[in-house]
PDB file of C-alpha atoms in Angstrom:
ATOM      1  CA  MET A   1     -15.562  -6.555   3.383  1.00 97.00           C
ATOM      2  CA  LYS A   2     -12.817  -4.357   4.725  1.00 98.00           C
ATOM      3  CA  LEU A   3      -9.148  -4.208   3.727  1.00 98.00           C
ATOM      4  CA  PHE A   4      -6.356  -2.844   5.930  1.00 98.00           C
ATOM      5  CA  VAL A   5      -3.219  -1.926   3.969  1.00 98.00           C
ATOM      6  CA  ILE A   6      -0.352  -1.671   6.452  1.00 98.00           C
ATOM      7  CA  ARG A   7       3.148  -0.407   5.813  1.00 98.00           C
ATOM      8  CA  HIS A   8       5.874  -2.181   7.801  1.00 98.00           C
ATOM      9  CA  GLY A   9       7.422  -0.551  10.870  1.00 98.00           C
ATOM     10  CA  ASP A  10      10.487   1.684  10.876  1.00 98.00           C
ATOM     11  CA  PRO A  11      12.874  -0.216   8.591  1.00 97.00           C
ATOM     12  CA  ASP A  12      16.444  -1.403   8.759  1.00 97.00           C
ATOM     13  CA  TYR A  13      16.688  -1.669   4.981  1.00 94.00           C
ATOM     14  CA  GLU A  14      20.263  -2.963   4.951  1.00 95.00           C
ATOM     15  CA  ASN A  15      19.259  -6.079   6.894  1.00 97.00           C
ATOM     16  CA  ASP A  16      15.645  -6.203   5.668  1.00 96.00           C
ATOM     17  CA  THR A  17      14.247  -6.098   9.160  1.00 97.00           C
ATOM     18  CA  LEU A  18      13.032  -3.528  11.677  1.00 98.00           C
ATOM     19  CA  THR A  19      14.929  -1.074  13.805  1.00 98.00           C
ATOM     20  CA  GLU A  20      14.425  -1.110  17.558  1.00 98.00           C
ATOM     21  CA  LYS A  21      11.898   1.661  17.018  1.00 98.00           C
ATOM     22  CA  GLY A  22      10.229  -0.390  14.281  1.00 98.00           C
ATOM     23  CA  HIS A  23       9.696  -3.255  16.718  1.00 98.00           C
ATOM     24  CA  ARG A  24       8.022  -0.885  19.176  1.00 98.00           C
ATOM     25  CA  GLU A  25       5.813   0.429  16.383  1.00 98.00           C
ATOM     26  CA  ALA A  26       4.848  -3.109  15.386  1.00 98.00           C
ATOM     27  CA  ALA A  27       3.939  -3.971  18.986  1.00 98.00           C
ATOM     28  CA  PHE A  28       1.752  -0.865  19.330  1.00 98.00           C
ATOM     29  CA  LEU A  29       0.207  -1.604  15.939  1.00 98.00           C
ATOM     30  CA  ALA A  30      -0.692  -5.130  17.071  1.00 98.00           C
ATOM     31  CA  GLU A  31      -2.571  -3.706  20.068  1.00 98.00           C
ATOM     32  CA  LYS A  32      -4.682  -1.717  17.630  1.00 98.00           C
ATOM     33  CA  MET A  33      -5.156  -4.506  15.102  1.00 98.00           C
ATOM     34  CA  LYS A  34      -6.416  -7.045  17.634  1.00 97.00           C
ATOM     35  CA  THR A  35      -9.409  -4.768  18.326  1.00 97.00           C
ATOM     36  CA  LEU A  36     -10.545  -4.666  14.677  1.00 97.00           C
ATOM     37  CA  GLY A  37     -11.990  -8.156  14.318  1.00 97.00           C
ATOM     38  CA  LEU A  38      -9.491  -9.386  11.760  1.00 98.00           C
ATOM     39  CA  THR A  39     -10.314 -12.607   9.944  1.00 98.00           C
ATOM     40  CA  HIS A  40      -7.308 -12.872   7.608  1.00 98.00           C
ATOM     41  CA  ILE A  41      -3.659 -11.778   7.693  1.00 98.00           C
ATOM     42  CA  PHE A  42      -1.408 -11.597   4.640  1.00 98.00           C
ATOM     43  CA  SER A  43       2.126 -10.312   4.234  1.00 98.00           C
ATOM     44  CA  SER A  44       4.810  -9.472   1.736  1.00 98.00           C
ATOM     45  CA  PRO A  45       7.621 -12.042   1.792  1.00 98.00           C
ATOM     46  CA  LEU A  46      10.223  -9.410   2.721  1.00 98.00           C
ATOM     47  CA  GLY A  47      11.625  -9.466   6.231  1.00 98.00           C
ATOM     48  CA  ARG A  48      10.529  -6.021   7.383  1.00 98.00           C
ATOM     49  CA  ALA A  49       6.909  -6.765   6.488  1.00 98.00           C
ATOM     50  CA  GLN A  50       7.023 -10.280   7.949  1.00 98.00           C
ATOM     51  CA  HIS A  51       8.531  -9.055  11.205  1.00 98.00           C
ATOM     52  CA  THR A  52       5.879  -6.338  11.516  1.00 98.00           C
ATOM     53  CA  MET A  53       3.113  -8.802  10.722  1.00 98.00           C
ATOM     54  CA  LYS A  54       4.243 -11.346  13.324  1.00 98.00           C
ATOM     55  CA  TYR A  55       3.264  -9.084  16.221  1.00 98.00           C
ATOM     56  CA  THR A  56      -0.318  -8.894  14.939  1.00 98.00           C
ATOM     57  CA  ALA A  57      -0.442 -12.606  14.098  1.00 98.00           C
ATOM     58  CA  ASP A  58       0.672 -13.430  17.638  1.00 98.00           C
ATOM     59  CA  ALA A  59      -1.819 -10.970  19.151  1.00 98.00           C
ATOM     60  CA  THR A  60      -4.790 -12.288  17.167  1.00 98.00           C
ATOM     61  CA  GLY A  61      -3.896 -15.969  16.899  1.00 98.00           C
ATOM     62  CA  LEU A  62      -4.527 -15.876  13.154  1.00 98.00           C
ATOM     63  CA  ILE A  63      -2.356 -17.919  10.809  1.00 98.00           C
ATOM     64  CA  PRO A  64      -0.752 -15.557   8.276  1.00 98.00           C
ATOM     65  CA  LYS A  65      -0.209 -16.204   4.578  1.00 98.00           C
ATOM     66  CA  THR A  66       2.559 -14.807   2.410  1.00 98.00           C
ATOM     67  CA  GLU A  67       1.596 -13.111  -0.862  1.00 98.00           C
ATOM     68  CA  GLU A  68       4.581 -12.806  -3.206  1.00 97.00           C
ATOM     69  CA  TRP A  69       2.948 -10.110  -5.326  1.00 97.00           C
ATOM     70  CA  THR A  70       2.885  -7.641  -2.408  1.00 98.00           C
ATOM     71  CA  ARG A  71       6.685  -7.302  -2.181  1.00 96.00           C
ATOM     72  CA  GLU A  72       8.266  -3.856  -2.549  1.00 94.00           C
ATOM     73  CA  LEU A  73       8.900  -2.485  -6.053  1.00 89.00           C
ATOM     74  CA  SER A  74      12.623  -2.030  -5.513  1.00 80.00           C
ATOM     75  CA  ASN A  75      13.507  -2.807  -9.134  1.00 77.00           C
ATOM     76  CA  LEU A  76      11.885   0.396 -10.432  1.00 76.00           C
ATOM     77  CA  ARG A  77      14.928   2.700 -10.276  1.00 72.00           C
ATOM     78  CA  PHE A  78      15.805   5.518 -12.646  1.00 69.00           C
ATOM     79  CA  ASP A  79      18.518   8.116 -13.185  1.00 68.00           C
ATOM     80  CA  THR A  80      16.873  11.500 -12.637  1.00 65.00           C
ATOM     81  CA  PRO A  81      17.948  15.128 -12.113  1.00 64.00           C
ATOM     82  CA  TYR A  82      17.622  14.312  -8.398  1.00 67.00           C
ATOM     83  CA  GLY A  83      19.927  11.299  -8.606  1.00 69.00           C
ATOM     84  CA  LYS A  84      19.043   7.618  -8.870  1.00 70.00           C
ATOM     85  CA  LEU A  85      15.583   7.222  -7.364  1.00 70.00           C
ATOM     86  CA  VAL A  86      12.917   4.578  -7.115  1.00 72.00           C
ATOM     87  CA  ALA A  87       9.962   5.409  -9.337  1.00 70.00           C
ATOM     88  CA  TRP A  88       7.604   6.448  -6.536  1.00 71.00           C
ATOM     89  CA  ASP A  89      10.070   9.143  -5.389  1.00 74.00           C
ATOM     90  CA  ILE A  90       8.938  11.367  -8.269  1.00 72.00           C
ATOM     91  CA  PRO A  91       9.026  14.973  -6.975  1.00 69.00           C
ATOM     92  CA  GLY A  92       5.657  16.684  -7.078  1.00 69.00           C
ATOM     93  CA  GLU A  93       7.036  19.789  -8.765  1.00 69.00           C
ATOM     94  CA  ILE A  94       8.185  17.669 -11.719  1.00 65.00           C
ATOM     95  CA  TYR A  95       4.926  15.797 -12.097  1.00 62.00           C
ATOM     96  CA  LEU A  96       2.544  18.702 -11.587  1.00 64.00           C
ATOM     97  CA  GLN A  97       4.438  21.078 -13.896  1.00 61.00           C
ATOM     98  CA  GLU A  98       4.944  18.667 -16.764  1.00 55.00           C
ATOM     99  CA  LEU A  99       1.719  16.721 -16.844  1.00 51.00           C
ATOM    100  CA  ASN A 100      -2.002  17.287 -16.503  1.00 53.00           C
ATOM    101  CA  PRO A 101      -2.937  14.763 -13.815  1.00 53.00           C
ATOM    102  CA  ASN A 102      -5.463  12.284 -15.106  1.00 54.00           C
ATOM    103  CA  PHE A 103      -5.647   8.546 -14.999  1.00 50.00           C
ATOM    104  CA  ASP A 104      -4.392   7.768 -18.495  1.00 57.00           C
ATOM    105  CA  LYS A 105      -1.782  10.460 -19.139  1.00 58.00           C
ATOM    106  CA  TRP A 106       0.602   9.462 -16.368  1.00 56.00           C
ATOM    107  CA  LYS A 107       2.216   7.084 -18.870  1.00 59.00           C
ATOM    108  CA  GLN A 108       3.236  10.098 -20.988  1.00 59.00           C
ATOM    109  CA  ASN A 109       5.375  11.639 -18.255  1.00 57.00           C
ATOM    110  CA  GLU A 110       8.885  12.147 -19.639  1.00 56.00           C
ATOM    111  CA  TYR A 111      10.382  12.032 -16.154  1.00 59.00           C
ATOM    112  CA  TYR A 112      10.765   8.281 -16.670  1.00 62.00           C
ATOM    113  CA  PRO A 113      13.110   7.337 -19.536  1.00 57.00           C
ATOM    114  CA  ASP A 114      11.539   3.915 -19.988  1.00 59.00           C
ATOM    115  CA  LYS A 115       8.097   3.120 -18.650  1.00 65.00           C
ATOM    116  CA  THR A 116       8.035  -0.527 -19.708  1.00 66.00           C
ATOM    117  CA  ASP A 117       8.967  -1.807 -16.252  1.00 77.00           C
ATOM    118  CA  ILE A 118       6.393   0.459 -14.602  1.00 80.00           C
ATOM    119  CA  ASP A 119       3.659  -0.630 -16.997  1.00 80.00           C
ATOM    120  CA  ASP A 120       4.497  -4.307 -16.536  1.00 85.00           C
ATOM    121  CA  THR A 121       4.689  -4.018 -12.748  1.00 88.00           C
ATOM    122  CA  TYR A 122       1.394  -2.125 -12.540  1.00 89.00           C
ATOM    123  CA  ASP A 123      -0.352  -4.673 -14.756  1.00 91.00           C
ATOM    124  CA  LYS A 124       0.973  -7.589 -12.684  1.00 94.00           C
ATOM    125  CA  ILE A 125      -0.239  -5.980  -9.456  1.00 96.00           C
ATOM    126  CA  ALA A 126      -3.630  -5.339 -11.051  1.00 96.00           C
ATOM    127  CA  GLN A 127      -3.971  -8.961 -12.156  1.00 97.00           C
ATOM    128  CA  ALA A 128      -2.823 -10.339  -8.798  1.00 98.00           C
ATOM    129  CA  SER A 129      -5.174  -7.973  -6.951  1.00 98.00           C
ATOM    130  CA  ASP A 130      -8.145  -9.097  -9.019  1.00 97.00           C
ATOM    131  CA  LYS A 131      -7.301 -12.734  -8.355  1.00 97.00           C
ATOM    132  CA  PHE A 132      -6.861 -12.018  -4.638  1.00 98.00           C
ATOM    133  CA  PHE A 133     -10.342 -10.534  -4.244  1.00 98.00           C
ATOM    134  CA  THR A 134     -11.945 -13.230  -6.361  1.00 97.00           C
ATOM    135  CA  HIS A 135     -11.131 -15.641  -3.505  1.00 96.00           C
ATOM    136  CA  PHE A 136     -13.366 -13.508  -1.288  1.00 97.00           C
ATOM    137  CA  GLY A 137     -16.249 -13.476  -3.772  1.00 96.00           C
ATOM    138  CA  TYR A 138     -15.609 -10.110  -5.436  1.00 97.00           C
ATOM    139  CA  VAL A 139     -14.965 -10.193  -9.181  1.00 97.00           C
ATOM    140  CA  LYS A 140     -13.605  -7.099 -10.934  1.00 95.00           C
ATOM    141  CA  GLU A 141     -15.748  -5.538 -13.635  1.00 92.00           C
ATOM    142  CA  GLY A 142     -14.241  -2.290 -14.920  1.00 87.00           C
ATOM    143  CA  SER A 143     -13.515  -0.230 -11.821  1.00 85.00           C
ATOM    144  CA  ILE A 144     -16.042  -1.946  -9.541  1.00 91.00           C
ATOM    145  CA  TYR A 145     -16.620  -5.459  -8.259  1.00 96.00           C
ATOM    146  CA  ASN A 146     -19.439  -7.882  -8.876  1.00 96.00           C
ATOM    147  CA  ILE A 147     -20.521  -9.452  -5.604  1.00 97.00           C
ATOM    148  CA  GLU A 148     -20.662 -13.151  -6.329  1.00 95.00           C
ATOM    149  CA  LYS A 149     -20.735 -13.976  -2.631  1.00 92.00           C
ATOM    150  CA  PRO A 150     -20.995 -11.290   0.088  1.00 91.00           C
ATOM    151  CA  SER A 151     -18.160 -11.379   2.597  1.00 93.00           C
ATOM    152  CA  GLN A 152     -17.652  -9.977   6.079  1.00 95.00           C
ATOM    153  CA  ALA A 153     -13.911 -10.569   5.861  1.00 97.00           C
ATOM    154  CA  GLN A 154     -11.604  -8.146   7.672  1.00 98.00           C
ATOM    155  CA  ILE A 155      -8.300  -8.461   5.823  1.00 98.00           C
ATOM    156  CA  ALA A 156      -4.908  -7.110   6.909  1.00 98.00           C
ATOM    157  CA  VAL A 157      -2.117  -6.956   4.335  1.00 98.00           C
ATOM    158  CA  PHE A 158       1.349  -6.050   5.631  1.00 98.00           C
ATOM    159  CA  CYS A 159       3.383  -4.544   2.818  1.00 98.00           C
ATOM    160  CA  HIS A 160       5.431  -1.502   1.773  1.00 97.00           C
ATOM    161  CA  GLY A 161       5.185   2.185   0.978  1.00 96.00           C
ATOM    162  CA  GLY A 162       5.815   2.019  -2.758  1.00 93.00           C
ATOM    163  CA  PHE A 163       3.719  -1.085  -3.268  1.00 96.00           C
ATOM    164  CA  GLY A 164       0.949   0.209  -1.027  1.00 97.00           C
ATOM    165  CA  LEU A 165       0.575   3.462  -2.957  1.00 96.00           C
ATOM    166  CA  THR A 166       0.601   1.585  -6.257  1.00 94.00           C
ATOM    167  CA  TRP A 167      -2.094  -0.825  -5.081  1.00 97.00           C
ATOM    168  CA  LEU A 168      -4.230   2.046  -3.787  1.00 97.00           C
ATOM    169  CA  SER A 169      -3.870   3.764  -7.159  1.00 93.00           C
ATOM    170  CA  TYR A 170      -5.390   0.705  -8.782  1.00 94.00           C
ATOM    171  CA  LEU A 171      -8.123   0.134  -6.208  1.00 96.00           C
ATOM    172  CA  LEU A 172      -9.248   3.761  -6.045  1.00 95.00           C
ATOM    173  CA  ASN A 173      -8.672   4.797  -9.679  1.00 91.00           C
ATOM    174  CA  ILE A 174      -6.201   7.510  -8.710  1.00 88.00           C
ATOM    175  CA  PRO A 175      -3.517   8.295 -11.331  1.00 83.00           C
ATOM    176  CA  LEU A 176      -0.379   6.395 -10.383  1.00 83.00           C
ATOM    177  CA  THR A 177       1.993   9.360 -10.430  1.00 81.00           C
ATOM    178  CA  THR A 178      -0.534  11.458  -8.495  1.00 83.00           C
ATOM    179  CA  MET A 179      -0.515   8.748  -5.843  1.00 89.00           C
ATOM    180  CA  TRP A 180       3.276   8.546  -5.846  1.00 87.00           C
ATOM    181  CA  SER A 181       3.909  12.291  -5.692  1.00 83.00           C
ATOM    182  CA  GLY A 182       0.952  13.363  -3.561  1.00 87.00           C
ATOM    183  CA  PHE A 183       0.665  10.728  -0.809  1.00 93.00           C
ATOM    184  CA  TRP A 184       2.980   9.195   1.783  1.00 94.00           C
ATOM    185  CA  MET A 185       2.410   6.221   4.075  1.00 97.00           C
ATOM    186  CA  PRO A 186       4.334   6.429   7.371  1.00 97.00           C
ATOM    187  CA  PRO A 187       5.879   3.259   8.798  1.00 98.00           C
ATOM    188  CA  SER A 188       3.322   1.084  10.645  1.00 98.00           C
ATOM    189  CA  SER A 189       0.435   3.157   9.251  1.00 98.00           C
ATOM    190  CA  ILE A 190      -2.992   1.645   8.534  1.00 98.00           C
ATOM    191  CA  THR A 191      -5.018   2.547   5.459  1.00 98.00           C
ATOM    192  CA  THR A 192      -8.571   1.224   5.539  1.00 98.00           C
ATOM    193  CA  ILE A 193     -10.516   0.389   2.389  1.00 98.00           C
ATOM    194  CA  LEU A 194     -14.193  -0.464   2.709  1.00 98.00           C
ATOM    195  CA  PHE A 195     -15.787  -2.390  -0.148  1.00 97.00           C
ATOM    196  CA  GLU A 196     -18.945  -0.322  -0.070  1.00 96.00           C
ATOM    197  CA  GLU A 197     -22.084  -2.221  -1.059  1.00 95.00           C
ATOM    198  CA  ARG A 198     -24.962   0.087  -1.879  1.00 92.00           C
ATOM    199  CA  SER A 199     -26.679  -2.718  -3.724  1.00 92.00           C
ATOM    200  CA  GLU A 200     -26.602  -6.502  -3.698  1.00 92.00           C
ATOM    201  CA  ILE A 201     -24.817  -6.475  -7.055  1.00 95.00           C
ATOM    202  CA  TYR A 202     -21.746  -4.247  -6.806  1.00 96.00           C
ATOM    203  CA  ALA A 203     -19.037  -3.277  -4.329  1.00 96.00           C
ATOM    204  CA  VAL A 204     -16.817  -0.235  -4.722  1.00 96.00           C
ATOM    205  CA  PRO A 205     -13.505   0.265  -2.860  1.00 96.00           C
ATOM    206  CA  ARG A 206     -13.693   3.406  -0.743  1.00 97.00           C
ATOM    207  CA  CYS A 207     -10.907   4.791   1.441  1.00 98.00           C
ATOM    208  CA  ILE A 208     -12.351   5.549   4.860  1.00 97.00           C
ATOM    209  CA  SER A 209      -9.014   6.147   6.597  1.00 98.00           C
ATOM    210  CA  PHE A 210      -5.580   6.860   5.144  1.00 98.00           C
ATOM    211  CA  ALA A 211      -2.252   6.285   6.910  1.00 98.00           C
ATOM    212  CA  ASP A 212      -3.620   6.122  10.449  1.00 98.00           C
ATOM    213  CA  VAL A 213      -0.886   6.178  13.103  1.00 98.00           C
ATOM    214  CA  SER A 214      -3.078   6.781  16.163  1.00 98.00           C
ATOM    215  CA  HIS A 215      -1.525   3.702  17.801  1.00 98.00           C
ATOM    216  CA  LEU A 216       1.798   5.572  17.887  1.00 98.00           C
ATOM    217  CA  TYR A 217       0.336   8.761  19.367  1.00 97.00           C
ATOM    218  CA  LYS A 218      -1.548   6.723  21.969  1.00 97.00           C
ATOM    219  CA  ASN A 219       1.755   5.280  23.184  1.00 98.00           C
ATOM    220  CA  ASN A 220       3.765   8.519  22.902  1.00 98.00           C
ATOM    221  CA  GLU A 221       5.858   7.008  20.131  1.00 97.00           C
ATOM    222  CA  GLU A 222       7.266   9.533  17.675  1.00 96.00           C
ATOM    223  CA  LEU A 223       6.408   9.196  14.020  1.00 95.00           C
ATOM    224  CA  SER A 224       9.092   7.722  11.765  1.00 95.00           C
ATOM    225  CA  TYR A 225       9.670   9.754   8.591  1.00 94.00           C
ATOM    226  CA  SER A 226      11.253   6.961   6.567  1.00 92.00           C
ATOM    227  CA  GLY A 227      10.527   7.645   2.885  1.00 87.00           C
ATOM    228  CA  LEU A 228       9.638  11.319   3.307  1.00 87.00           C
ATOM    229  CA  LYS A 229      12.479  13.292   1.763  1.00 79.00           C
ATOM    230  CA  ALA A 230      12.009  16.966   2.701  1.00 80.00           C
ATOM    231  CA  ASN A 231      10.849  19.380   5.455  1.00 78.00           C
ATOM    232  CA  ARG A 232       9.594  16.624   7.701  1.00 72.00           C
ATOM    233  CA  ILE A 233       8.637  18.873  10.614  1.00 63.00           C
TER     234      ILE A 233
END
């Protein structure tokens, strides 16, 4: 089984849709996606993800489904020395100076005044993710998956930068704040997760491509830097 985690195209956040550039990105993305043998398409309910997804749905003829749990984590906002930021905007110099990066200790980071919302949101994504993969025959056991029924599904999920990084943290066992401060997903990028099956019993999520934007370079479309805050060039 293979999972494609796709961030929406260049966003018009005010109107929850895509910019003109975002529509071009989504069209170029669809050209790429229709070559990958997709079997399922899912999307966040938010407009910018839905509008990106529609290009691929039209190109492949697949009927998409909306997954409420993949919406952006816009409620996770905090007052910080850098102003009011969403949680995944944590600056790397704060995280890496104040905290030894490991999977458990991220919850001790004093950068966040109240981690209850983060904990609750992370747990809800984890539970929804486990349920999602159970439908495809993969049942979570610790950090790996029991293969109850092997699947050749090729699944595209159109979502968001903050959500996407949080989901990848869970799937790949990367500390959440390491994921937030150390990775960035460009608009319309594709991250590919293979559920690697070295036995008939277990599957393990493995990232085989992160934030691929080759469809933009192929069409001479400049990269959008939405969500990247400093020295973009």
